[in-house]
């Protein structure tokens, strides 16, 4: 009787330890998945920022040339640059007035969606592995 109680107690302790280990591993997996998604988004963002900086440089020189062109047309270089600056001020005003909630929301939803997809695919893979292992007879010790 005492042996049965000890073996049941040991099995309960082993089960508890197994559940704790499983939860720890799931938390680690989730942390790694989130870190992977953050690094992917950061890398993509850096690439986009570099592309935008190159585009901004090209647009700067184009705008500069257009300022000279308009200045030549009206025989006043300063007025040509003033005229060419008006669309930039209008665009800056529009961007300053609009809040970036849509952009922030889209980035957050994209990150959450990718994280959940990875967690679900990992969970599905674990389920199929568990089903495969249940089909095999276990070796007795």
Short mmCIF file of C-alpha atoms in Angstrom, two decimals:
data_model
loop_
_atom_site.label_atom_id
_atom_site.label_comp_id
_atom_site.label_asym_id
_atom_site.label_seq_id
_atom_site.Cartn_x
_atom_site.Cartn_y
_atom_site.Cartn_z
CA UNK A 1 0.00 0.00 0.00
CA UNK A 2 2.80 2.35 0.91
CA UNK A 3 4.60 1.50 -2.35
CA UNK A 4 1.47 2.42 -4.32
CA UNK A 5 1.24 5.77 -2.54
CA UNK A 6 4.93 6.47 -3.18
CA UNK A 7 4.67 5.53 -6.85
CA UNK A 8 1.54 7.66 -7.27
CA UNK A 9 3.28 10.53 -5.51
CA UNK A 10 6.34 10.13 -7.76
CA UNK A 11 4.13 9.99 -10.86
CA UNK A 12 2.32 13.15 -9.75
CA UNK A 13 5.64 14.90 -9.17
CA UNK A 14 6.91 13.76 -12.57
CA UNK A 15 3.70 14.93 -14.22
CA UNK A 16 3.93 18.30 -12.46
CA UNK A 17 7.57 18.68 -13.47
CA UNK A 18 6.68 17.72 -17.05
CA UNK A 19 3.88 20.29 -17.20
CA UNK A 20 6.16 22.98 -15.79
CA UNK A 21 8.85 22.12 -18.31
CA UNK A 22 6.31 22.15 -21.15
CA UNK A 23 5.00 25.58 -20.11
CA UNK A 24 8.55 26.94 -19.84
CA UNK A 25 9.40 25.63 -23.30
CA UNK A 26 6.20 27.11 -24.78
CA UNK A 27 7.02 30.50 -23.25
CA UNK A 28 10.55 30.27 -24.65
CA UNK A 29 9.17 29.34 -28.07
CA UNK A 30 6.76 32.26 -27.99
CA UNK A 31 9.55 34.62 -26.94
CA UNK A 32 11.78 33.39 -29.76
CA UNK A 33 8.93 33.70 -32.25
CA UNK A 34 8.24 37.28 -31.18
CA UNK A 35 11.94 38.13 -31.32
CA UNK A 36 12.18 36.62 -34.80
CA UNK A 37 9.21 38.65 -36.03
CA UNK A 38 10.57 41.86 -34.48
CA UNK A 39 13.96 41.32 -36.10
CA UNK A 40 12.30 40.57 -39.46
CA UNK A 41 10.20 43.72 -39.26
CA UNK A 42 13.25 45.74 -38.18
CA UNK A 43 15.31 44.43 -41.09
CA UNK A 44 12.52 45.16 -43.55
CA UNK A 45 12.07 48.62 -42.04
CA UNK A 46 15.77 49.41 -42.33
CA UNK A 47 15.74 48.32 -45.96
CA UNK A 48 12.72 50.53 -46.65
CA UNK A 49 14.32 53.47 -44.85
CA UNK A 50 17.48 53.17 -46.94
CA UNK A 51 15.38 53.02 -50.09
CA UNK A 52 13.39 56.05 -49.00
CA UNK A 53 16.57 57.99 -48.22
CA UNK A 54 17.94 57.27 -51.69
CA UNK A 55 14.62 58.30 -53.21
CA UNK A 56 14.59 61.46 -51.08
CA UNK A 57 18.09 62.35 -52.30
CA UNK A 58 17.01 61.92 -55.91
CA UNK A 59 13.88 63.98 -55.32
CA UNK A 60 15.96 66.69 -53.64
CA UNK A 61 18.16 67.09 -56.70
CA UNK A 62 15.13 66.96 -59.00
CA UNK A 63 13.37 69.64 -56.95
CA UNK A 64 16.54 71.70 -56.93
CA UNK A 65 16.75 71.50 -60.73
CA UNK A 66 13.07 72.39 -61.04
CA UNK A 67 13.68 75.44 -58.84
CA UNK A 68 16.38 76.62 -61.22
CA UNK A 69 14.14 75.85 -64.23
CA UNK A 70 11.17 77.81 -62.88
CA UNK A 71 13.56 80.62 -61.89
CA UNK A 72 14.88 80.75 -65.45
CA UNK A 73 11.33 80.85 -66.85
CA UNK A 74 10.38 83.87 -64.73
CA UNK A 75 13.87 85.42 -64.75
CA UNK A 76 14.09 85.31 -60.94
CA UNK A 77 15.91 82.35 -59.36
CA UNK A 78 14.78 83.15 -55.81
CA UNK A 79 11.13 83.35 -56.83
CA UNK A 80 11.52 80.04 -58.71
CA UNK A 81 12.70 78.34 -55.51
CA UNK A 82 9.90 80.02 -53.55
CA UNK A 83 7.31 78.69 -56.00
CA UNK A 84 8.83 75.21 -55.87
CA UNK A 85 8.77 75.23 -52.06
CA UNK A 86 4.99 75.77 -51.86
CA UNK A 87 4.07 72.13 -52.74
CA UNK A 88 6.59 70.92 -50.16
CA UNK A 89 5.04 73.09 -47.45
CA UNK A 90 1.56 71.86 -48.39
CA UNK A 91 2.71 68.21 -48.27
CA UNK A 92 4.46 68.77 -44.93
CA UNK A 93 1.33 70.40 -43.50
CA UNK A 94 -0.83 67.46 -44.62
CA UNK A 95 1.56 64.91 -43.12
CA UNK A 96 1.85 66.89 -39.88
CA UNK A 97 -1.92 67.11 -39.47
CA UNK A 98 -2.61 63.44 -40.17
CA UNK A 99 -1.96 61.10 -37.29
CA UNK A 100 0.02 57.94 -37.87
CA UNK A 101 -2.54 55.70 -36.12
CA UNK A 102 -3.28 53.80 -39.33
CA UNK A 103 0.41 53.11 -39.92
CA UNK A 104 0.97 52.09 -36.30
CA UNK A 105 -2.13 49.89 -36.33
CA UNK A 106 -1.12 48.18 -39.55
CA UNK A 107 2.38 47.45 -38.25
CA UNK A 108 1.02 46.09 -34.97
CA UNK A 109 -1.61 43.93 -36.66
CA UNK A 110 0.98 42.60 -39.13
CA UNK A 111 3.33 41.69 -36.30
CA UNK A 112 0.57 40.03 -34.26
CA UNK A 113 -0.69 38.11 -37.28
CA UNK A 114 2.78 36.79 -38.16
CA UNK A 115 3.42 35.80 -34.55
CA UNK A 116 0.11 33.95 -34.27
CA UNK A 117 0.71 32.19 -37.60
CA UNK A 118 4.10 30.96 -36.38
CA UNK A 119 2.70 29.84 -33.03
CA UNK A 120 -0.22 28.05 -34.72
CA UNK A 121 2.05 26.34 -37.25
CA UNK A 122 4.43 25.27 -34.46
CA UNK A 123 1.49 24.01 -32.39
CA UNK A 124 0.11 22.12 -35.41
CA UNK A 125 3.52 20.57 -36.05
CA UNK A 126 3.72 19.45 -32.43
CA UNK A 127 0.24 17.92 -32.65
CA UNK A 128 1.16 15.89 -35.72
CA UNK A 129 4.38 14.76 -34.05
CA UNK A 130 2.41 13.73 -30.95
CA UNK A 131 -0.11 11.80 -33.06
CA UNK A 132 2.73 9.99 -34.84
CA UNK A 133 4.41 9.09 -31.57
CA UNK A 134 1.11 7.86 -30.08
CA UNK A 135 0.75 5.40 -32.93
CA UNK A 136 4.05 3.70 -32.03
CA UNK A 137 4.22 1.30 -29.10
CA UNK A 138 6.38 2.58 -26.30
CA UNK A 139 9.31 0.60 -25.05
CA UNK A 140 8.89 -0.68 -21.51
CA UNK A 141 11.69 -0.09 -19.07
#
